[in-house]
PDB file of C-alpha atoms in Angstrom:
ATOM      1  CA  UNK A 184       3.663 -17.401 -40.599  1.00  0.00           C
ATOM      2  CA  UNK A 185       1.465 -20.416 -39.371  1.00  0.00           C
ATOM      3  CA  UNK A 186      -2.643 -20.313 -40.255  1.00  0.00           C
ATOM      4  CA  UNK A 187      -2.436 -20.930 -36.258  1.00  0.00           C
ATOM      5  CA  UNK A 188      -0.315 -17.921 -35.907  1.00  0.00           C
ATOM      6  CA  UNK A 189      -2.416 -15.865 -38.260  1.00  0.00           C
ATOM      7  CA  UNK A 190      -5.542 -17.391 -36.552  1.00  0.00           C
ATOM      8  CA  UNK A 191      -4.191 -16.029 -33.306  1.00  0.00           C
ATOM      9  CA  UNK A 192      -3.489 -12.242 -34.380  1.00  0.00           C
ATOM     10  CA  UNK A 193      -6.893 -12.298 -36.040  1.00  0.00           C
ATOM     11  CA  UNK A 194      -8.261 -13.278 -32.896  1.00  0.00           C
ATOM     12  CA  UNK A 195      -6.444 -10.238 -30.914  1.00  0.00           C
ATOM     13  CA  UNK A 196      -7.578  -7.635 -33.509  1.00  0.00           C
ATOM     14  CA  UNK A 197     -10.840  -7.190 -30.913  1.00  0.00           C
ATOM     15  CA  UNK A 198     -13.971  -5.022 -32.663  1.00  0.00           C
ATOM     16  CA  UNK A 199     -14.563  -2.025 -30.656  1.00  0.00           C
ATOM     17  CA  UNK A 200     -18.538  -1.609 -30.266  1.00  0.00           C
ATOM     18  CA  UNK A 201     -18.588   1.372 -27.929  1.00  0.00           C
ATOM     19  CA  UNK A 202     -16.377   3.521 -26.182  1.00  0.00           C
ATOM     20  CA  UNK A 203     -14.438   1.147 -23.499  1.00  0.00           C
ATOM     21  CA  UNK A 204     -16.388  -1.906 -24.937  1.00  0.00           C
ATOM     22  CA  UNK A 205     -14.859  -4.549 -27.128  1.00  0.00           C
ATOM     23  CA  UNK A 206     -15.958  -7.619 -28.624  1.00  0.00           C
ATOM     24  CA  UNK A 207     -13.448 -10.740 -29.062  1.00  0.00           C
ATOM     25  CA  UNK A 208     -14.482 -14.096 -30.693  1.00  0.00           C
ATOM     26  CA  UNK A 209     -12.692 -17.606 -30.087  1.00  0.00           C
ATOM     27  CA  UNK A 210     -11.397 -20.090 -32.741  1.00  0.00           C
ATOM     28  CA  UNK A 211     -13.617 -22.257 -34.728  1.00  0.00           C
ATOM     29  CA  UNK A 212     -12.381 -25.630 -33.472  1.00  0.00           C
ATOM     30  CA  UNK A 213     -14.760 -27.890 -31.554  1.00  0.00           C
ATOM     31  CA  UNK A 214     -13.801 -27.085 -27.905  1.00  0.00           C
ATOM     32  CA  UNK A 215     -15.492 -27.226 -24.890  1.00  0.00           C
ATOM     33  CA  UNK A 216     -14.318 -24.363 -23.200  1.00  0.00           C
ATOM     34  CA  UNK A 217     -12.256 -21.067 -24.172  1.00  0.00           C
ATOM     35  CA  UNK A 218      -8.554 -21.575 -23.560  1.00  0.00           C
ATOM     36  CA  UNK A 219      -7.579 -19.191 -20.540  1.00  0.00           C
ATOM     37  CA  UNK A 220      -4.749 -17.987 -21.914  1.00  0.00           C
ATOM     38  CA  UNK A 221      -7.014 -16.673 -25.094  1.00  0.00           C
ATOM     39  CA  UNK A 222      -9.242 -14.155 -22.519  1.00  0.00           C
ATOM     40  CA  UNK A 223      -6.506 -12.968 -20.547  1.00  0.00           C
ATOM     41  CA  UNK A 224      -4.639 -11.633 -24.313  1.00  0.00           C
ATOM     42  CA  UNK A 225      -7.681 -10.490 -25.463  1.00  0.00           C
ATOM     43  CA  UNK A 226      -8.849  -8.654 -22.333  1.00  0.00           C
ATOM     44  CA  UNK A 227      -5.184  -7.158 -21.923  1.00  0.00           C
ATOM     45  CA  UNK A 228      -5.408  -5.954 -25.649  1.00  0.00           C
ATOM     46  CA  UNK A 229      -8.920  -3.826 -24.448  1.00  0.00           C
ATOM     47  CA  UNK A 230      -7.399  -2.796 -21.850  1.00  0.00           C
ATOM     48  CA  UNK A 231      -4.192  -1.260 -24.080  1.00  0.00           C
ATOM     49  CA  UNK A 232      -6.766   0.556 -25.927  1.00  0.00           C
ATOM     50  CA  UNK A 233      -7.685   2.534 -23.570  1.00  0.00           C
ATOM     51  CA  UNK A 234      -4.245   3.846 -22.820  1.00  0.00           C
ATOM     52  CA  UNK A 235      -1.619   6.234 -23.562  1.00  0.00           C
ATOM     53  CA  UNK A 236       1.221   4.992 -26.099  1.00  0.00           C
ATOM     54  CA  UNK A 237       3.647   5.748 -23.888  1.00  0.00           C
ATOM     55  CA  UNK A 238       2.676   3.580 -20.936  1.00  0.00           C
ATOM     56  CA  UNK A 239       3.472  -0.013 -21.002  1.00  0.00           C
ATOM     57  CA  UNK A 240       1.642  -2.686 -19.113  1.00  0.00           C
ATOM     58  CA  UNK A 241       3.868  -3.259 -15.793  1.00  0.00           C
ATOM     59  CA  UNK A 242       1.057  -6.094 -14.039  1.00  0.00           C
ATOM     60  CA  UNK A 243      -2.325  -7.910 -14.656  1.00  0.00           C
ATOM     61  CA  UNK A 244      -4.146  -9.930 -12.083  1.00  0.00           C
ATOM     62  CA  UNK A 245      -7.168 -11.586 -13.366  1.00  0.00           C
ATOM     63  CA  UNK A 246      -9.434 -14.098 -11.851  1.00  0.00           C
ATOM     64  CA  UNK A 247     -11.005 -17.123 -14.141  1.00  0.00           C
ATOM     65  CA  UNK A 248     -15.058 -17.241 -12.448  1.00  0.00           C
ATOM     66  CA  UNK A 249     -17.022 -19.082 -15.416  1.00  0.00           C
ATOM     67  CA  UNK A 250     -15.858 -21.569 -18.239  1.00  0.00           C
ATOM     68  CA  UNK A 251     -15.796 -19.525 -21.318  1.00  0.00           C
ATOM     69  CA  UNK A 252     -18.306 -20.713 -24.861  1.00  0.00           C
ATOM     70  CA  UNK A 253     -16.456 -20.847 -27.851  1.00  0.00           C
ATOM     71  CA  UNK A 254     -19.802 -20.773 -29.646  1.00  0.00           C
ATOM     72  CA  UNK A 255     -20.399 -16.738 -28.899  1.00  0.00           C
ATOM     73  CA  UNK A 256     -18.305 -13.995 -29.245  1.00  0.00           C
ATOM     74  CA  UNK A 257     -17.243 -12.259 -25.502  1.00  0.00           C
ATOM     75  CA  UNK A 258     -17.641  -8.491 -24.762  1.00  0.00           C
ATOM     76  CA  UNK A 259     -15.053  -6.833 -22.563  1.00  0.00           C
ATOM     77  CA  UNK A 260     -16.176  -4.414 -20.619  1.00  0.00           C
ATOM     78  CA  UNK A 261     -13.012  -1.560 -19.581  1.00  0.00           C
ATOM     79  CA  UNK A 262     -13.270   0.485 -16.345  1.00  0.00           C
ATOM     80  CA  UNK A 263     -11.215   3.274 -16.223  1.00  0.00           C
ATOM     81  CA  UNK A 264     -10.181   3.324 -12.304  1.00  0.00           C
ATOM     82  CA  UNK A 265      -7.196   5.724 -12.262  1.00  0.00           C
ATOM     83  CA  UNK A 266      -5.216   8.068 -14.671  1.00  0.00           C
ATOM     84  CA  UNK A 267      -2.162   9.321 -12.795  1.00  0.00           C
ATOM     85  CA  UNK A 268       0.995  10.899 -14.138  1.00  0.00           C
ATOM     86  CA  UNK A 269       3.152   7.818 -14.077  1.00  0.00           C
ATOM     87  CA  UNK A 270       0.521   5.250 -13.406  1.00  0.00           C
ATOM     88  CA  UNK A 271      -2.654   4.320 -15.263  1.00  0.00           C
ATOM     89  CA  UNK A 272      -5.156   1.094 -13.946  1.00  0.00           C
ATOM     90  CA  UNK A 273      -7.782  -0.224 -15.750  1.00  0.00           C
ATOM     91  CA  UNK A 274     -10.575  -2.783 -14.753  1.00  0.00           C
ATOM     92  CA  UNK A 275     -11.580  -5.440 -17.478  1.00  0.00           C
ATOM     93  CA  UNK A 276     -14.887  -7.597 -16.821  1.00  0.00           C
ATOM     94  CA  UNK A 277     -15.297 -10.357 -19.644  1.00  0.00           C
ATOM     95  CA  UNK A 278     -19.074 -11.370 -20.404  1.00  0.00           C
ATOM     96  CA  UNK A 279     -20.971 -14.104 -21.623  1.00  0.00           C
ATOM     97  CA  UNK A 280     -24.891 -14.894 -21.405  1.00  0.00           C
ATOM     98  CA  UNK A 281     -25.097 -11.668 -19.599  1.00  0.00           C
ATOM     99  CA  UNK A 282     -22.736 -12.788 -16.722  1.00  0.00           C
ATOM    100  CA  UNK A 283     -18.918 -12.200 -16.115  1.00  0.00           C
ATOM    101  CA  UNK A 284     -16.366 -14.969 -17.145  1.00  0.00           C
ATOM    102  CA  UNK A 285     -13.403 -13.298 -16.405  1.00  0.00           C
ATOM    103  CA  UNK A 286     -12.106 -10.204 -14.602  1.00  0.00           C
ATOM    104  CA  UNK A 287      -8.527  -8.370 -14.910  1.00  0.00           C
ATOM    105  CA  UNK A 288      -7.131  -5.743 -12.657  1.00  0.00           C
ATOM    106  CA  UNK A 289      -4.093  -3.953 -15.077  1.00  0.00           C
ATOM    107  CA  UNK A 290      -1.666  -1.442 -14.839  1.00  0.00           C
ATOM    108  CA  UNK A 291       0.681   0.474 -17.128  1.00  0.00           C
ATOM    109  CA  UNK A 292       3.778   2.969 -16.227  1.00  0.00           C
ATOM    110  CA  UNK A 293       5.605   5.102 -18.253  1.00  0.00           C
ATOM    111  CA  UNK A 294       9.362   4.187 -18.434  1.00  0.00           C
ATOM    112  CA  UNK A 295      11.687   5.729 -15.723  1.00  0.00           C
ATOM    113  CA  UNK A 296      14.873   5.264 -14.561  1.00  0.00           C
ATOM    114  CA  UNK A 297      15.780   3.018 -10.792  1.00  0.00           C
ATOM    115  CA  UNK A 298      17.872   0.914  -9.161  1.00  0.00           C
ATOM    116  CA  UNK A 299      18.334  -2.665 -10.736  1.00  0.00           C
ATOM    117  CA  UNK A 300      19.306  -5.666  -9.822  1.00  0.00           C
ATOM    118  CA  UNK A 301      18.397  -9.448 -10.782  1.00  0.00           C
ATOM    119  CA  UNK A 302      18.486 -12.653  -8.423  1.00  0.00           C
ATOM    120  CA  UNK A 303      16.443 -15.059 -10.745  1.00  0.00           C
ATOM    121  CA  UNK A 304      19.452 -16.534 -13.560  1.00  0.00           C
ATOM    122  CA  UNK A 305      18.876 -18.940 -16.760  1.00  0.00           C
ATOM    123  CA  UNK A 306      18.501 -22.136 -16.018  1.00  0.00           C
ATOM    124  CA  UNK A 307      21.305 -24.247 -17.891  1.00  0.00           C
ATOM    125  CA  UNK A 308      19.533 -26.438 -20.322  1.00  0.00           C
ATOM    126  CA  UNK A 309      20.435 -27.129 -23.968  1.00  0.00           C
ATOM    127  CA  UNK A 310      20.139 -24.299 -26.488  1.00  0.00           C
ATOM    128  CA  UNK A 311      16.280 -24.705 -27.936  1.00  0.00           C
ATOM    129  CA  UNK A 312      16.896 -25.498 -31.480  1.00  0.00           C
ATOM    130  CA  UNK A 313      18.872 -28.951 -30.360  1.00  0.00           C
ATOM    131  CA  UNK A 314      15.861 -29.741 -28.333  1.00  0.00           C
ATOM    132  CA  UNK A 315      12.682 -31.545 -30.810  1.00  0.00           C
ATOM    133  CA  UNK A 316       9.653 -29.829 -31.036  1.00  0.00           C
ATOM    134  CA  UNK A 317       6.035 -30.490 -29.222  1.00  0.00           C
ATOM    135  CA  UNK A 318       4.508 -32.227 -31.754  1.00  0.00           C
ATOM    136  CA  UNK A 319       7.593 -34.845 -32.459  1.00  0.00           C
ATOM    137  CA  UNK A 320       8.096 -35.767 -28.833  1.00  0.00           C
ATOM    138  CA  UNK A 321       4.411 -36.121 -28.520  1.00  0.00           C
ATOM    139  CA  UNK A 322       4.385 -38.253 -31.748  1.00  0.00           C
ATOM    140  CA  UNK A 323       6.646 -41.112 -30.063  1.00  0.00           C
ATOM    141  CA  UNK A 324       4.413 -41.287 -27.154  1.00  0.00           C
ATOM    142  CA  UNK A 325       1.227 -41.399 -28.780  1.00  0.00           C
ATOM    143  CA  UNK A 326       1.741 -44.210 -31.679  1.00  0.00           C
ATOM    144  CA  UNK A 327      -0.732 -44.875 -34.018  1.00  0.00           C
ATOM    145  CA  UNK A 328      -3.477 -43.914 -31.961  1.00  0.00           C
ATOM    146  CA  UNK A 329      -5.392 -41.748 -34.275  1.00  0.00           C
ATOM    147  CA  UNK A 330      -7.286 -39.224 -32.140  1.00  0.00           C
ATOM    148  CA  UNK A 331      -4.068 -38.310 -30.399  1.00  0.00           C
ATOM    149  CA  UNK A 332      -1.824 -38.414 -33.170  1.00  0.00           C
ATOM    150  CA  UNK A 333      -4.261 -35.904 -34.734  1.00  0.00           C
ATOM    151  CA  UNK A 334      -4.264 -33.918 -31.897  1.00  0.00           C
ATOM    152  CA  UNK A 335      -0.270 -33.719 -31.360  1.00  0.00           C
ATOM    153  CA  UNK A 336      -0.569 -32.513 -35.223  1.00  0.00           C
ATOM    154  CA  UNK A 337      -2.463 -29.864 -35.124  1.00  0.00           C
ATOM    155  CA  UNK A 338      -0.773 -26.519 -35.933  1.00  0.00           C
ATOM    156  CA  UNK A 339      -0.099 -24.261 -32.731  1.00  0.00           C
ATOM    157  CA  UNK A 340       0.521 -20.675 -32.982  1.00  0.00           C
ATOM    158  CA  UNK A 341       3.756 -21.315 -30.049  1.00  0.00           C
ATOM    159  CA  UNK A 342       6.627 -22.886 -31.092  1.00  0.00           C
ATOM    160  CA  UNK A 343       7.397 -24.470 -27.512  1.00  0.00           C
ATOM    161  CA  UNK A 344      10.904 -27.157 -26.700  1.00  0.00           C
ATOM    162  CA  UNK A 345      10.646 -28.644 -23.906  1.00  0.00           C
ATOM    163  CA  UNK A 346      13.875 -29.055 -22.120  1.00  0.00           C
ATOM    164  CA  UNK A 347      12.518 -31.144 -19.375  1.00  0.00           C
ATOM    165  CA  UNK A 348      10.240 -34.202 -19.706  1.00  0.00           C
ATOM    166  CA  UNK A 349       6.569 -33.985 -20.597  1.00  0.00           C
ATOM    167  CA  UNK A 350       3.586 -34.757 -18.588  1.00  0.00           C
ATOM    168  CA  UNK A 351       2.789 -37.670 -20.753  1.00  0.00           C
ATOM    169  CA  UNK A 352       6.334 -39.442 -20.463  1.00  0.00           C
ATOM    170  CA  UNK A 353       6.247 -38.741 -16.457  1.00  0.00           C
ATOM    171  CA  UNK A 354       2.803 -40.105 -16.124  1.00  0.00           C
ATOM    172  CA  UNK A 355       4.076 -43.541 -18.269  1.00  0.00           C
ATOM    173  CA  UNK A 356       8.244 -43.136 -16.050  1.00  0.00           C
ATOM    174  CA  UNK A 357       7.412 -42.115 -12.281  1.00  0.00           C
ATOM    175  CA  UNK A 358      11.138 -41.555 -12.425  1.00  0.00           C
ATOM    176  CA  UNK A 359      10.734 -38.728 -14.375  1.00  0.00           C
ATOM    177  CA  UNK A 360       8.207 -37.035 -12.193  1.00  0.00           C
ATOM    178  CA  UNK A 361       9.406 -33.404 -10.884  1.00  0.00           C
ATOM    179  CA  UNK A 362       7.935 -30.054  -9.854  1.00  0.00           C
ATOM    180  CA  UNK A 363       9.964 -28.143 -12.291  1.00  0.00           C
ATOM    181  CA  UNK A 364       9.506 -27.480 -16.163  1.00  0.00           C
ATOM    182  CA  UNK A 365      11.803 -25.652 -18.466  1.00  0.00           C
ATOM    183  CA  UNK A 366       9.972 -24.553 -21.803  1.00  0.00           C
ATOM    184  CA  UNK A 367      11.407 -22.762 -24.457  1.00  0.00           C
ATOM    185  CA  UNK A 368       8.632 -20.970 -26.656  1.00  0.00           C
ATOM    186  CA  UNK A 369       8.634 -18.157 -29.684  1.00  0.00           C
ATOM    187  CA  UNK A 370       6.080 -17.385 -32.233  1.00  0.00           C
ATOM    188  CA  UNK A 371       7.785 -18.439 -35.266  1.00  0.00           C
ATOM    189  CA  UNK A 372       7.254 -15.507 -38.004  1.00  0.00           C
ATOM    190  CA  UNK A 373       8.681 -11.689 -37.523  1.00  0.00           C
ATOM    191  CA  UNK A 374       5.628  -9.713 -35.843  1.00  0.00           C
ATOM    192  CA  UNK A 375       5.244  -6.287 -35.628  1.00  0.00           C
ATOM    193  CA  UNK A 376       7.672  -4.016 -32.787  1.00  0.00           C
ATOM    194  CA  UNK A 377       4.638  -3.114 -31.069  1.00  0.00           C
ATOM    195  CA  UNK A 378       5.232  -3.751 -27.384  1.00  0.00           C
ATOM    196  CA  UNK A 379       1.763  -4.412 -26.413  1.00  0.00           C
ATOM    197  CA  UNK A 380       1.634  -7.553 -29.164  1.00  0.00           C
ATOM    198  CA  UNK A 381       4.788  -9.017 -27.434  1.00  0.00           C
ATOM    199  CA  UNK A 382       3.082  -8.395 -24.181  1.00  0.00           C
ATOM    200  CA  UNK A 383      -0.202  -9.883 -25.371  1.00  0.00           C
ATOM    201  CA  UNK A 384       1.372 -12.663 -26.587  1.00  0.00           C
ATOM    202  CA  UNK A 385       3.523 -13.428 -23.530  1.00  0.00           C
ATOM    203  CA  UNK A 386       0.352 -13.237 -21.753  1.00  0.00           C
ATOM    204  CA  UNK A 387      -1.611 -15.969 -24.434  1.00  0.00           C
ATOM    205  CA  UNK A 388       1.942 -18.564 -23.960  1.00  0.00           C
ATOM    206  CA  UNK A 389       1.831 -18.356 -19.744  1.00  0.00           C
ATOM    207  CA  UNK A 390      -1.017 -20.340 -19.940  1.00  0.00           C
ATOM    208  CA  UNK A 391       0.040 -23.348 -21.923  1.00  0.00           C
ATOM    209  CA  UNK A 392       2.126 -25.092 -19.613  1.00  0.00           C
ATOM    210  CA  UNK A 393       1.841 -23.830 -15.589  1.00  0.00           C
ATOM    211  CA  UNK A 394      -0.647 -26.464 -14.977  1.00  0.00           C
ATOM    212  CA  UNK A 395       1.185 -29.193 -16.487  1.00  0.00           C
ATOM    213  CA  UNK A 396       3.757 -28.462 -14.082  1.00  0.00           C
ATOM    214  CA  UNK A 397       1.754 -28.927 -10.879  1.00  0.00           C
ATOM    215  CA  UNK A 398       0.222 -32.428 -12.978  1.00  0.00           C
ATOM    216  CA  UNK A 399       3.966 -33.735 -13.912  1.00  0.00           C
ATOM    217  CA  UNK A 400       4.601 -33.616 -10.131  1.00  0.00           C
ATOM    218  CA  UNK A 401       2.375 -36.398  -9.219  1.00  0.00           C
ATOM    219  CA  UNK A 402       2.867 -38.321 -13.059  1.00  0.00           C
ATOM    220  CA  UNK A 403      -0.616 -37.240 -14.448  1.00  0.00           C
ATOM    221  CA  UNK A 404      -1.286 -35.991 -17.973  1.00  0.00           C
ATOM    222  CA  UNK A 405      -4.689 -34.861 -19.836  1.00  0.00           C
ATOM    223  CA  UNK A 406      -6.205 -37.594 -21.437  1.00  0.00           C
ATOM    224  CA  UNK A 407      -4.045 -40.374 -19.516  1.00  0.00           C
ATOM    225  CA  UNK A 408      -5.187 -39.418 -16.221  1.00  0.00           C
ATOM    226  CA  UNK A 409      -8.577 -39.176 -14.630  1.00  0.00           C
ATOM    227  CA  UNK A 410      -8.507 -35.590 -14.000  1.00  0.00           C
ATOM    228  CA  UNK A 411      -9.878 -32.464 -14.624  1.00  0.00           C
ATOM    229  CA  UNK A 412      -8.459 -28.925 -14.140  1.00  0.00           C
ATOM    230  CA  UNK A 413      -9.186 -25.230 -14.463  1.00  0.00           C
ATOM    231  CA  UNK A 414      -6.627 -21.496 -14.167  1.00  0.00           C
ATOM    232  CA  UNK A 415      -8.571 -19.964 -10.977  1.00  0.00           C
ATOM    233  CA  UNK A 416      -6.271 -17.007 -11.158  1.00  0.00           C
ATOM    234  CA  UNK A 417      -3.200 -15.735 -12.880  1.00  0.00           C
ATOM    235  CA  UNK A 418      -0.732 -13.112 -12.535  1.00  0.00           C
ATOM    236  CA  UNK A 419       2.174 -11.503 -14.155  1.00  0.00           C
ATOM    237  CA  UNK A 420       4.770  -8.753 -14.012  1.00  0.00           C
ATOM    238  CA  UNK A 421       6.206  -7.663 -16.935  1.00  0.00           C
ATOM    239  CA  UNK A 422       9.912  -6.406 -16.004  1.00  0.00           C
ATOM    240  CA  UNK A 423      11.727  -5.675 -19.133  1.00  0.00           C
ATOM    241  CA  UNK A 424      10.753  -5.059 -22.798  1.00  0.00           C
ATOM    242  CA  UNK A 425      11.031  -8.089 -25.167  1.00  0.00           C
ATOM    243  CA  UNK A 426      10.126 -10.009 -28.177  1.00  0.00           C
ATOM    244  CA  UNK A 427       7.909 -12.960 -28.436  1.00  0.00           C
ATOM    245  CA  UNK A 428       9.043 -13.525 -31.613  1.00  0.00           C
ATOM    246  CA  UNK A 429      12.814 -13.886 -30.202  1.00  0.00           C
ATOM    247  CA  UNK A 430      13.474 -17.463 -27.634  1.00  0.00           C
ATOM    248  CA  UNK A 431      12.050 -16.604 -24.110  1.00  0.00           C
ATOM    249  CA  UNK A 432      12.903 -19.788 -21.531  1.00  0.00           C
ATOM    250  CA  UNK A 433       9.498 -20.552 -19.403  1.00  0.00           C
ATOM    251  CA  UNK A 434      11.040 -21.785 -16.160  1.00  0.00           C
ATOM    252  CA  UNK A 435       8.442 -22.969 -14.119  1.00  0.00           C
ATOM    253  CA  UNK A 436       8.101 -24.653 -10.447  1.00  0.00           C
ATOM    254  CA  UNK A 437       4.968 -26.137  -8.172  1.00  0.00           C
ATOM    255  CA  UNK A 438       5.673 -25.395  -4.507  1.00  0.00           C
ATOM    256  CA  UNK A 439       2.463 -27.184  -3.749  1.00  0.00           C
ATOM    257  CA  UNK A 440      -0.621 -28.478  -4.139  1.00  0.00           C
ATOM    258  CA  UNK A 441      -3.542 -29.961  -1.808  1.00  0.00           C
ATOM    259  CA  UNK A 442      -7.283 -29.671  -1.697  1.00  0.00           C
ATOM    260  CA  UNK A 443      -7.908 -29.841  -5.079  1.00  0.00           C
ATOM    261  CA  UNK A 444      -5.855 -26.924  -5.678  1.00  0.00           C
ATOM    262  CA  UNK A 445      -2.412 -26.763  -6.866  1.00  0.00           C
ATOM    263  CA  UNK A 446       0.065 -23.484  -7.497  1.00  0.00           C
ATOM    264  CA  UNK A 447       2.510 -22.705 -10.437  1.00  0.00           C
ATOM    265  CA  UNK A 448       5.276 -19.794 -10.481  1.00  0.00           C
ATOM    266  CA  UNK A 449       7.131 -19.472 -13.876  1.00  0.00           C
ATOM    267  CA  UNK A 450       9.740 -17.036 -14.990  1.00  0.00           C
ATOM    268  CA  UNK A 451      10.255 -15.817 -18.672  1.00  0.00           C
ATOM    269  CA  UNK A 452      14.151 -15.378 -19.242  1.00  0.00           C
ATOM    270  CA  UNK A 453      15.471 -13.954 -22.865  1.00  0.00           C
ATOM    271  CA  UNK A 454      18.195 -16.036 -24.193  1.00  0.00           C
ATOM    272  CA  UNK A 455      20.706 -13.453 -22.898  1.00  0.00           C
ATOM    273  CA  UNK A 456      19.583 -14.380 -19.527  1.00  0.00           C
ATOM    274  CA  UNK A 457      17.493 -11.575 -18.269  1.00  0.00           C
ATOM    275  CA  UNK A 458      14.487 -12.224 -16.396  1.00  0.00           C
ATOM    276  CA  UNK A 459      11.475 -10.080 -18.283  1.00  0.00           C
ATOM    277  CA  UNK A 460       7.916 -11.723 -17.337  1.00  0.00           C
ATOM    278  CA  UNK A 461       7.065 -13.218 -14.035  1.00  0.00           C
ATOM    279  CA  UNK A 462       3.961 -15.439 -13.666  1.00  0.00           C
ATOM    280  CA  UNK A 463       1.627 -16.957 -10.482  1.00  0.00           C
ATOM    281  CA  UNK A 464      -1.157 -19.131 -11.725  1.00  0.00           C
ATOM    282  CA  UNK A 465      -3.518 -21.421  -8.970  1.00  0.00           C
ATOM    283  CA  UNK A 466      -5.343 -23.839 -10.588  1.00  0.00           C
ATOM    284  CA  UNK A 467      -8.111 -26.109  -9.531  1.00  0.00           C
ATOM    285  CA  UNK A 468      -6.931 -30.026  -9.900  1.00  0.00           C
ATOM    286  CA  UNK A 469      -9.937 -32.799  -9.254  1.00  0.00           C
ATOM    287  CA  UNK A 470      -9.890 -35.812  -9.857  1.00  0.00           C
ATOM    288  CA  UNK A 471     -12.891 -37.810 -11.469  1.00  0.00           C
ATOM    289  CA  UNK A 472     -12.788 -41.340 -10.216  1.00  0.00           C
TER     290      UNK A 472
END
């Protein structure tokens, strides 16, 4: 297991301070803002806490109001809004400086039998462990330049393959500019079968990459472009149980974008080919000059 990897389950292990109140910190690096993708796990893990073992979360749906400081620790605040026999909903408010940052509707269900069926399928792309990682396609882009090559190094908790091209070689190829990203991702080191972590953990990954899919649509990339962005909202629905420790394929599509505001849709496929996570992000997209 990675020291990002570690870092990361470290950072889920929240310290409960009060009945229904939790307190989360964020990694020591020198950031500006808390990564969405970090609140949303760590607000889903308060939320678990409050719940029977035997219901699994089913949907979140969690809107991103402030920037999040990476310089104080964040206190979730769980609301209790319904207890039912099959269903249970809880209400998570994250604060900072005495104001919300974050808030995420939830809801588990215990496991029952229904009619199934699937319409999504697996994309066809090459199996992930022919495809290079992050870091070494990033490497061949960046050169010698030192501040990026140091950032493409640093250790990452997801193990992510892109089988479709990244924003940086769309912004430099307009030919390579699309609306649709395939990502392969898995935490690299055998975790523990507890299906909240894999949940959690889903939850942390969904964030990396739907925005980059509304930017490689129109050949922009942080730090090439003059942009800036932020997650407004995000939601998912968990379908299936499954490991984030096993392949998952992020497919991932923009159906539009205008006013500054752009929408992402992914879908989380095992390597078997069933569809277990589906994901809506909007995102704010502004450019600065």
């Amino acid at each position: 297991m990675n020291e990002a990897l570690k870092e990361l389950l470290d950072l889920l292990d929240l310290e409960q301070i009060e009945l229904d109140i939790f307190r989360g910190r964020s990694p020591e690096e020198r950031i500006q803002r808390v990564f969405g993708g970090q609140v949303a796990a760590q607000a889903l893990v308060a939320a678990g806490r409050t719940v029977p073992k035997d219901r699994n979360v089913h949907s979140l749906h969690a809107y991103f109001i402030r920037p999040g400081d990476p310089s104080i620790p964040i206190v979730y605040n769980v609301e209790r809004l319904r207890d039912g026999r099959s269903f249970t909903t809880r209400r998570i408010v994250a604060v900072q400086h005495g104001k919300a940052i974050f808030t995420m509707s939830a809801s588990f269900h215990v496991a029952e039998e229904g009619v199934a069926h699937q319409a999504s399928v697996l994309p066809q792309v090459p199996d992930p462990e022919t495809l290079p990682t992050f870091q070494d396609r990033m490497f061949e882009l960046v050169g010698d330049h030192p501040e990026l090559r140091d950032w493409a190094a640093r250790p990452r908790p997801v193990d992510a393959r892109y089988a479709s091209p990244l924003t940086w070689e769309a912004h430099l190829d307009p030919a390579l500019r699309s609306a649709q990203t395939n990502v392969w991702f898995r935490y690299d080191a055998e975790l523990p079968d507890d299906p909240l972590l894999h949940v959690v953990l889903a939850a942390y990954a969904s964030d990396y990459t739907l925005v980059d899919t509304i930017l490689l649509a129109h050949g922009m990339a942080w730090g090439a472009s003059d942009i800036m962005g932020a997650s407004l909202d995000h939601a998912m629905w968990f379908h299936a149980p499954f490991r984030a420790d096993d392949w998952l394929l992020y497919a991932q599509e923009s159906p539009w974008s205008a006013g500054a505001r752009g929408l992402a849709r992914g879908e989380m496929f095992t390597a078997s080919g069933e569809l277990v996570v589906s994901v809506v992000q909007e995102a704010m997209i502004r450019r600065t000059k």
